[in-house]
mmCIF file of C-alpha atoms and ligand atoms in Angstrom:
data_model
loop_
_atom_site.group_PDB
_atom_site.id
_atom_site.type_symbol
_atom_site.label_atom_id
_atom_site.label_comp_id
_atom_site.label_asym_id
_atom_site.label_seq_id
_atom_site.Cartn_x
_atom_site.Cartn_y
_atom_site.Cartn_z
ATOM 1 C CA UNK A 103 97.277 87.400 77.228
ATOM 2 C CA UNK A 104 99.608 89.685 79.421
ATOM 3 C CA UNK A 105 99.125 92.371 82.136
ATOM 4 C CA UNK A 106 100.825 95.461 81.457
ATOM 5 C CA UNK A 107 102.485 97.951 83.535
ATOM 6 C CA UNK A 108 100.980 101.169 81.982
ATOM 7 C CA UNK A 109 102.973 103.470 84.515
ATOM 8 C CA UNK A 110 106.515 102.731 85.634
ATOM 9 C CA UNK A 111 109.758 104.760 85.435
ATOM 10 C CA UNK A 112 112.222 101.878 84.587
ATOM 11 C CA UNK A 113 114.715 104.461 83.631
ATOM 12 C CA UNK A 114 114.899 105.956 87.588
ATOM 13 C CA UNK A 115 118.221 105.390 89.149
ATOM 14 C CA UNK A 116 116.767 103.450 91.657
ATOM 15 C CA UNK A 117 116.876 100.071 88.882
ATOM 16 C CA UNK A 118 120.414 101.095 87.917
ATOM 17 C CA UNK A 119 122.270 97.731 87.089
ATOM 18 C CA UNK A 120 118.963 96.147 87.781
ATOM 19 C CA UNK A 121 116.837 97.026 85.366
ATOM 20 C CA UNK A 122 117.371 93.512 83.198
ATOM 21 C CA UNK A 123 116.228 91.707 86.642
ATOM 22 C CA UNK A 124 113.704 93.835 87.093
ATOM 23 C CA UNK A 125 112.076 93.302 83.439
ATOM 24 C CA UNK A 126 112.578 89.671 83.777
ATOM 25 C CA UNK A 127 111.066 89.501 87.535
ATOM 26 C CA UNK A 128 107.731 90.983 86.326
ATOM 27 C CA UNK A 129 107.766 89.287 82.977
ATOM 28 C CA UNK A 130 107.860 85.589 85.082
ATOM 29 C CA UNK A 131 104.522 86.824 86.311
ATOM 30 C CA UNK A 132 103.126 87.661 83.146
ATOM 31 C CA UNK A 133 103.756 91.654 83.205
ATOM 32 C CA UNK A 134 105.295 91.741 79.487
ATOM 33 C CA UNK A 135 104.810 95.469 78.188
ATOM 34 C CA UNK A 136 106.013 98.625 80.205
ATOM 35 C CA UNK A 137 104.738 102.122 79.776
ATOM 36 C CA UNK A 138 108.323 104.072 81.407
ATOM 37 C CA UNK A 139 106.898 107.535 81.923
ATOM 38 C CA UNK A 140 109.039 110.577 81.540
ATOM 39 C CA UNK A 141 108.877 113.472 84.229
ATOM 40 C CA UNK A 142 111.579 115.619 82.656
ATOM 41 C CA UNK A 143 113.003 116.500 79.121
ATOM 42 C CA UNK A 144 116.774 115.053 80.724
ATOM 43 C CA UNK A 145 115.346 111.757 80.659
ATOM 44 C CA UNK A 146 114.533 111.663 77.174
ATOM 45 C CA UNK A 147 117.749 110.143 75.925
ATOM 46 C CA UNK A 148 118.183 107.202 78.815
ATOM 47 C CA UNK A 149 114.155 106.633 77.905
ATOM 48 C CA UNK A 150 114.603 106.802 74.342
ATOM 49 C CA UNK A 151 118.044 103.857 74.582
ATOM 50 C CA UNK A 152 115.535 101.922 77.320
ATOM 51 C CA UNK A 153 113.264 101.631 74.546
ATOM 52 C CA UNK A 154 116.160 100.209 72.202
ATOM 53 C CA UNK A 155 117.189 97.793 74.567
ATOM 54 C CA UNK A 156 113.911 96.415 75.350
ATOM 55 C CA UNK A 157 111.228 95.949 72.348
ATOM 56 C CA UNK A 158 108.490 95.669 74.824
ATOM 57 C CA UNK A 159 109.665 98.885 76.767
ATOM 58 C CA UNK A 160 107.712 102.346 75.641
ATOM 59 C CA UNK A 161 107.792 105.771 77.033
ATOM 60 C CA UNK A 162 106.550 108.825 77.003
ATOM 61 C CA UNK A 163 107.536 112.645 76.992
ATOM 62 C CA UNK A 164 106.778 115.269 79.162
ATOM 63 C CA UNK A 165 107.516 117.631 82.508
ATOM 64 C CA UNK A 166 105.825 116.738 85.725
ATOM 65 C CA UNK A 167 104.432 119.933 87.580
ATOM 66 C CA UNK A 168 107.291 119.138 90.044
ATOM 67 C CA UNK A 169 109.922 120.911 87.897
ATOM 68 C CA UNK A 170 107.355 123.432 86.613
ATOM 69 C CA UNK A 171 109.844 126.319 87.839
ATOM 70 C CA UNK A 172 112.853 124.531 87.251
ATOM 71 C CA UNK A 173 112.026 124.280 83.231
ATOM 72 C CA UNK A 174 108.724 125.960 83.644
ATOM 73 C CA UNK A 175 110.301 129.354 82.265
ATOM 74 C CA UNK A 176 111.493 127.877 78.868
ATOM 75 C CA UNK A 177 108.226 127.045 77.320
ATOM 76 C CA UNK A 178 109.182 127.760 73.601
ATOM 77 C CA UNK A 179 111.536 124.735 74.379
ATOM 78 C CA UNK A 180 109.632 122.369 75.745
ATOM 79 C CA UNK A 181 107.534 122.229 73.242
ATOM 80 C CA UNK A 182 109.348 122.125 70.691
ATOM 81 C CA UNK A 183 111.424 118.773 72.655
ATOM 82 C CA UNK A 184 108.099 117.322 73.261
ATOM 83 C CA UNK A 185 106.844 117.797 69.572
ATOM 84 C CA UNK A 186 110.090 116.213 68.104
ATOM 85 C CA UNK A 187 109.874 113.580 70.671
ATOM 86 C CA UNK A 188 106.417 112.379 69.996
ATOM 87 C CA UNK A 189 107.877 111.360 66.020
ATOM 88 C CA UNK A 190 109.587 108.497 67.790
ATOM 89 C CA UNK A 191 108.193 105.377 66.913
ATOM 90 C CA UNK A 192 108.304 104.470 70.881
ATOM 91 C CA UNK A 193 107.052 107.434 72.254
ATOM 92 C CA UNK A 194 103.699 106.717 72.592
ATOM 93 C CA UNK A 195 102.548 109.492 74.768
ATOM 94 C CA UNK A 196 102.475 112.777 76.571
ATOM 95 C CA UNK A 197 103.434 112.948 80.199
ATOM 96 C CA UNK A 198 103.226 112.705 82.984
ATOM 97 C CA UNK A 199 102.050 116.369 83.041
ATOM 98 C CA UNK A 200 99.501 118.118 85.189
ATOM 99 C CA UNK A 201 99.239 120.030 88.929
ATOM 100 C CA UNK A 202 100.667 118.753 92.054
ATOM 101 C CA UNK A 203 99.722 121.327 94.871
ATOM 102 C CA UNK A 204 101.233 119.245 97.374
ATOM 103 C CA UNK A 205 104.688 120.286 96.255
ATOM 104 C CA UNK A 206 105.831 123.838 95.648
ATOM 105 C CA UNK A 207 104.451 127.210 96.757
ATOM 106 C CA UNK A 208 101.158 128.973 95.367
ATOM 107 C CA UNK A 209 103.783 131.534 93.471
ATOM 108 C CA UNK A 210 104.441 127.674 91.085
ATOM 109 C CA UNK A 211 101.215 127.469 90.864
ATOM 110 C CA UNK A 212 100.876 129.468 87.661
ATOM 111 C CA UNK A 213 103.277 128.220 86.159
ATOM 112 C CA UNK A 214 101.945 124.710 86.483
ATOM 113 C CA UNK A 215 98.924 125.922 84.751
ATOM 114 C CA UNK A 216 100.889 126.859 82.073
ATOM 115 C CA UNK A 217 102.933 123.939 81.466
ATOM 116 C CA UNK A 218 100.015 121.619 81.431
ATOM 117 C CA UNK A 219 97.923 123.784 78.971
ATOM 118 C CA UNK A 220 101.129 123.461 77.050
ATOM 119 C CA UNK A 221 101.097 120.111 76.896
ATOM 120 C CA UNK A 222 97.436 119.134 76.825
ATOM 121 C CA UNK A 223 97.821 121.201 73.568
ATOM 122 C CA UNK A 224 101.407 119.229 72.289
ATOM 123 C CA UNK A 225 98.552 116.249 73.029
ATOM 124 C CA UNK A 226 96.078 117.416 71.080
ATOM 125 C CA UNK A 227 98.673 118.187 68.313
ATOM 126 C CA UNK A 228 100.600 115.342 67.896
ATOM 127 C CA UNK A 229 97.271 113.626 68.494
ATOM 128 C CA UNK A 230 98.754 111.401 71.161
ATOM 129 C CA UNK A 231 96.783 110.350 75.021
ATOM 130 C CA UNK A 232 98.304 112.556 77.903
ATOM 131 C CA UNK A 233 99.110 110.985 80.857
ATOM 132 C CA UNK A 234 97.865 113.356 84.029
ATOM 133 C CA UNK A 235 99.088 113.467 87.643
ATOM 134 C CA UNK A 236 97.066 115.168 90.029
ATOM 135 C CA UNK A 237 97.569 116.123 93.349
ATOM 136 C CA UNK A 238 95.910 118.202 95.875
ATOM 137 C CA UNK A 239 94.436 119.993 93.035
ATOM 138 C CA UNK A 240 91.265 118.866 91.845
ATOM 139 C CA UNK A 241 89.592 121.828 91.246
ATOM 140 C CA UNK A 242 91.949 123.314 89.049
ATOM 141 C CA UNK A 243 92.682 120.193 86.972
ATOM 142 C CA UNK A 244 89.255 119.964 86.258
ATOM 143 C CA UNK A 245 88.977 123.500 84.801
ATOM 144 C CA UNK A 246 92.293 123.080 82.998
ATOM 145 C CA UNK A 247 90.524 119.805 81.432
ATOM 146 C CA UNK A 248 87.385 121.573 80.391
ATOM 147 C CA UNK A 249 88.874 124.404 79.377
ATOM 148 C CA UNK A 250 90.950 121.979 76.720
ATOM 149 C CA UNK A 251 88.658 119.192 76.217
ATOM 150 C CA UNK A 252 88.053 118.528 72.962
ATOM 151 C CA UNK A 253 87.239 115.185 71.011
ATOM 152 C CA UNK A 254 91.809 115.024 69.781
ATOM 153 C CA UNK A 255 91.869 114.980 73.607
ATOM 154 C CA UNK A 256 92.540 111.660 75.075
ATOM 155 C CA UNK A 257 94.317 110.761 78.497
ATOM 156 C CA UNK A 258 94.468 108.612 81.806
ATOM 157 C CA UNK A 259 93.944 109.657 85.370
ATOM 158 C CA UNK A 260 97.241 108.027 86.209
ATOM 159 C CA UNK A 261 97.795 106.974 89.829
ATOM 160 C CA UNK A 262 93.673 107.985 90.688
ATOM 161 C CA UNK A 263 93.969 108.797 94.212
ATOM 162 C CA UNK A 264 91.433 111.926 94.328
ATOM 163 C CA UNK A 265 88.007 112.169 95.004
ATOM 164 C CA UNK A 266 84.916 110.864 92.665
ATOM 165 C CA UNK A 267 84.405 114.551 91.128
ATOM 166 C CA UNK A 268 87.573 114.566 89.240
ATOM 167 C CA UNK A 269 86.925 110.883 88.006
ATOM 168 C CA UNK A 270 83.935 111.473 86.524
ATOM 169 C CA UNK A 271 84.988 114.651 85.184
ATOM 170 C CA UNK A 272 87.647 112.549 83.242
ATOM 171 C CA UNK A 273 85.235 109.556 82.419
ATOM 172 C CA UNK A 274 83.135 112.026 80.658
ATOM 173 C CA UNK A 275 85.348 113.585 78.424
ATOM 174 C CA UNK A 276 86.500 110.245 77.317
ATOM 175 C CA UNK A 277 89.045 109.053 79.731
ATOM 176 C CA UNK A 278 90.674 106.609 81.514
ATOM 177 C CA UNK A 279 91.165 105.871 85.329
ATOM 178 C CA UNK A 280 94.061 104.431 86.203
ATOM 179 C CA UNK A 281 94.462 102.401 89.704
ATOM 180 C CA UNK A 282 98.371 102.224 91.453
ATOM 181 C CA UNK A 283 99.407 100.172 94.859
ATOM 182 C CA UNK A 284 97.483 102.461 96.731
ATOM 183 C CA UNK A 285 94.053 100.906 96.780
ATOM 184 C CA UNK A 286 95.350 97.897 98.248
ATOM 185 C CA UNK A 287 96.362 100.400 101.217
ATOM 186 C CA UNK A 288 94.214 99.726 104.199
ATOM 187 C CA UNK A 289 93.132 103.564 104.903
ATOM 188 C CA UNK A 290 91.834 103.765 101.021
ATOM 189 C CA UNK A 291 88.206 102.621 101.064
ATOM 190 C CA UNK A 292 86.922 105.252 99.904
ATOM 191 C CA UNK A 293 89.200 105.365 96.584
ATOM 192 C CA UNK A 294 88.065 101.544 96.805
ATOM 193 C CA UNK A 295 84.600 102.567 96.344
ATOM 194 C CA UNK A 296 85.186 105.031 93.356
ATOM 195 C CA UNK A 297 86.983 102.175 91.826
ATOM 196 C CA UNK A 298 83.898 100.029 92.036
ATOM 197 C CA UNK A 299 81.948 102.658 89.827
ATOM 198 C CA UNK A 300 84.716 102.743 87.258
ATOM 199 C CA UNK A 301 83.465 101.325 84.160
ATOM 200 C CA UNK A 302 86.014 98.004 83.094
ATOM 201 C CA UNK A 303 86.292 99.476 79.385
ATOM 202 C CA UNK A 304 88.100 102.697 81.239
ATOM 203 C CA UNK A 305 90.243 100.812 83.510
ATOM 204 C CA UNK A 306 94.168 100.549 83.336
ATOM 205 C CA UNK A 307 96.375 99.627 86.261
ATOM 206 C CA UNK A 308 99.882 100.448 86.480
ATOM 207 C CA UNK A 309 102.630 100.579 89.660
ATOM 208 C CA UNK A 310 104.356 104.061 89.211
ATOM 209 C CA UNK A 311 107.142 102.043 90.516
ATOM 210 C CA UNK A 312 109.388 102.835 91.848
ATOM 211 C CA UNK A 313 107.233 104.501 94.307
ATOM 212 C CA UNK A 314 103.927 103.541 95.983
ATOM 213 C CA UNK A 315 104.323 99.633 96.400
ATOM 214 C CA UNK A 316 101.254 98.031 97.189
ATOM 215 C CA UNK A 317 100.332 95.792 100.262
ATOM 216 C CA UNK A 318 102.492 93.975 101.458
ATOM 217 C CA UNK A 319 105.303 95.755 100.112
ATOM 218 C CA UNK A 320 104.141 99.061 101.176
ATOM 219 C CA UNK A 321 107.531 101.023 102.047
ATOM 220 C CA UNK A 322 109.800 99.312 100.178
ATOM 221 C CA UNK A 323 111.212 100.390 96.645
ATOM 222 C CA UNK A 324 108.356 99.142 94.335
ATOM 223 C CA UNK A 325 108.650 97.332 90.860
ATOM 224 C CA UNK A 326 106.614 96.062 88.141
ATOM 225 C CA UNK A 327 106.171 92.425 89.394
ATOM 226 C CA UNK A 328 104.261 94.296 92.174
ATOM 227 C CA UNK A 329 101.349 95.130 90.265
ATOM 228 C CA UNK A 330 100.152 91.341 90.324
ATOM 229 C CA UNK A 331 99.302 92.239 94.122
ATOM 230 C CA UNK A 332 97.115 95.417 93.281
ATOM 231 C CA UNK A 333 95.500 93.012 90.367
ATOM 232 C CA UNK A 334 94.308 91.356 92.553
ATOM 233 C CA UNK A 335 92.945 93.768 94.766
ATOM 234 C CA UNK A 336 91.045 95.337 91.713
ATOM 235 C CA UNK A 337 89.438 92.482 90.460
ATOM 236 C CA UNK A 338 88.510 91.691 93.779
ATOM 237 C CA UNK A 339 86.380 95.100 93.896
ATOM 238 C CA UNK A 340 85.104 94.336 90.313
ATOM 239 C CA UNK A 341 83.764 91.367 91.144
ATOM 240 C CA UNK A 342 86.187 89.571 87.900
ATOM 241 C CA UNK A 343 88.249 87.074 88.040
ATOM 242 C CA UNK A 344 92.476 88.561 87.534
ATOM 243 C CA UNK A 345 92.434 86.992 84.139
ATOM 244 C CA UNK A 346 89.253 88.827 83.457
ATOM 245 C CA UNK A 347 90.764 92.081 84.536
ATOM 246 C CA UNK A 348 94.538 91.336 82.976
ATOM 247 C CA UNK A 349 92.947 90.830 79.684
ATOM 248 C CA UNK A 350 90.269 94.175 79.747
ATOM 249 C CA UNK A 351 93.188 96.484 81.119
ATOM 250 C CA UNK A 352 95.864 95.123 78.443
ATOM 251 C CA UNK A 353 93.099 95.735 75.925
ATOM 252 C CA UNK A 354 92.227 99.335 76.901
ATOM 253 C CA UNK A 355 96.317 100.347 76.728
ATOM 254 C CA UNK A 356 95.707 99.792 73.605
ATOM 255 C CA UNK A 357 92.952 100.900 72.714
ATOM 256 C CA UNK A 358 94.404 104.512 74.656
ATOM 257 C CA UNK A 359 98.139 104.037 73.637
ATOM 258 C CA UNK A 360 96.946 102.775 70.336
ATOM 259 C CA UNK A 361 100.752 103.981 69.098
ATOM 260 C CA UNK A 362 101.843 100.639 71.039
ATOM 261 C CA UNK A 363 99.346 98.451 69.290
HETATM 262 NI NI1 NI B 134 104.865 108.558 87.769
#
């Protein structure tokens, strides 16, 4: 069995000439399938070759709430990208998409809104799990999620970082939880203690690398071989061994990006 990286963006031009290194690195330590998530349509061509290159390289399609204004007005487009995107045999999901208040002003705020609805419904259609970020904006993810649950609605709380509401919100309409290098920071014990209560058949871990490098690489430029360090972290609070815990995460991708299967 193999851990894999269900959250990376291998395609960011931090890797440039590295990204063969960077593969092998993590694959030494028994990281052997990456999820490369897309945050803007531009991507989708470097994403879709990274996928070529690399058989055990997938990614996904989608607008992060970041660029909400920058392609937020084009809607009609987007989704028509994202629907022809998610025919590719290695696109296996939608995302990252969702509401990052920490970034922009309340006037992108609507527009947000607007492109996740629009792509909680592209998930829904092309009946593929949606990979949400969310940040500083609990209370309106969780409405947005309500509002659109429905049982062709499946995702992961990617990078889980808020506060227990939201998690259980998302464990009870069916979705994942999704742990990054920042439980292993020292200042996170509370997100520590949410992780405790998050059941092992709804668990993935991932790095988001190239940002938020776990201890004790926090600061630097993270990668996928990091994640062994946050493994280890996790099944430490789960009270399982990291075999345990590398072979119930790799499972549930699977089971969730069932497209990669
Ligand atoms: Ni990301």
């Amino acid at each position: 069995m193999f851990f894999v990286d269900s959250h990376c963006h291998l395609n960011f031009p931090d890797y440039q000439a590295e990204q063969n290194k960077i593969i092998e690195d993590a694959e030494k330590l028994g990281i052997k399938r990456f999820l490369s998530v897309g945050t803007k349509l531009e991507e989708l061509p470097d994403l879709i070759a990274l996928t070529r290159r690399y058989d055990h390289v997938f990614a996904s399609v989608g607008v992060h709430p970041e660029y909400a204004t920058e392609q937020g007005d084009n809607f009609l487009f987007i989704r028509e990208n994202i629907n022809k995107a998610a025919k590719d045999p290695k696109i296996i999901a939608i995302g990252e998409a969702g509401l990052d208040y920490h970034y922009g002003t309340k006037e992108t705020r609507e527009a947000q809104k607007e492109l996740f609805r629009l792509q909680l419904k592209a998930a829904k259609q092309t009946g593929l799990p949606i990979i949400i970020h969310s940040r500083e904006a609990e209370e309106d993810t969780i409405s947005l999620l309500q509002e659109e649950t429905s049982s062709d609605l499946r995702g992961v709380l990617h990078c889980f970082s808020s506060h227990r509401e939201l998690a259980q919100v998302g464990l009870d309409i069916g979705f994942y939880v999704s742990a990054s290098g920042i439980i292993t920071f020292k200042s996170a014990e509370e997100l520590r203690d949410i992780f405790k209560d998050i059941p092992m058949d709804r668990l993935l871990i991932e790095t988001d690398a190239p940002f938020l490098a776990p201890v004790p690489f926090r600061g630097r430029r993270n990668e996928p071989a990091f994640m062994i360090k946050t493994a280890e972290v996790l099944a430490d609070l789960k009270k399982v061994s990291t075999d345990q815990l590398r072979d119930q995460t790799t499972q549930n991708f699977f089971t969730l990006f069932s497209k990669a299967a």
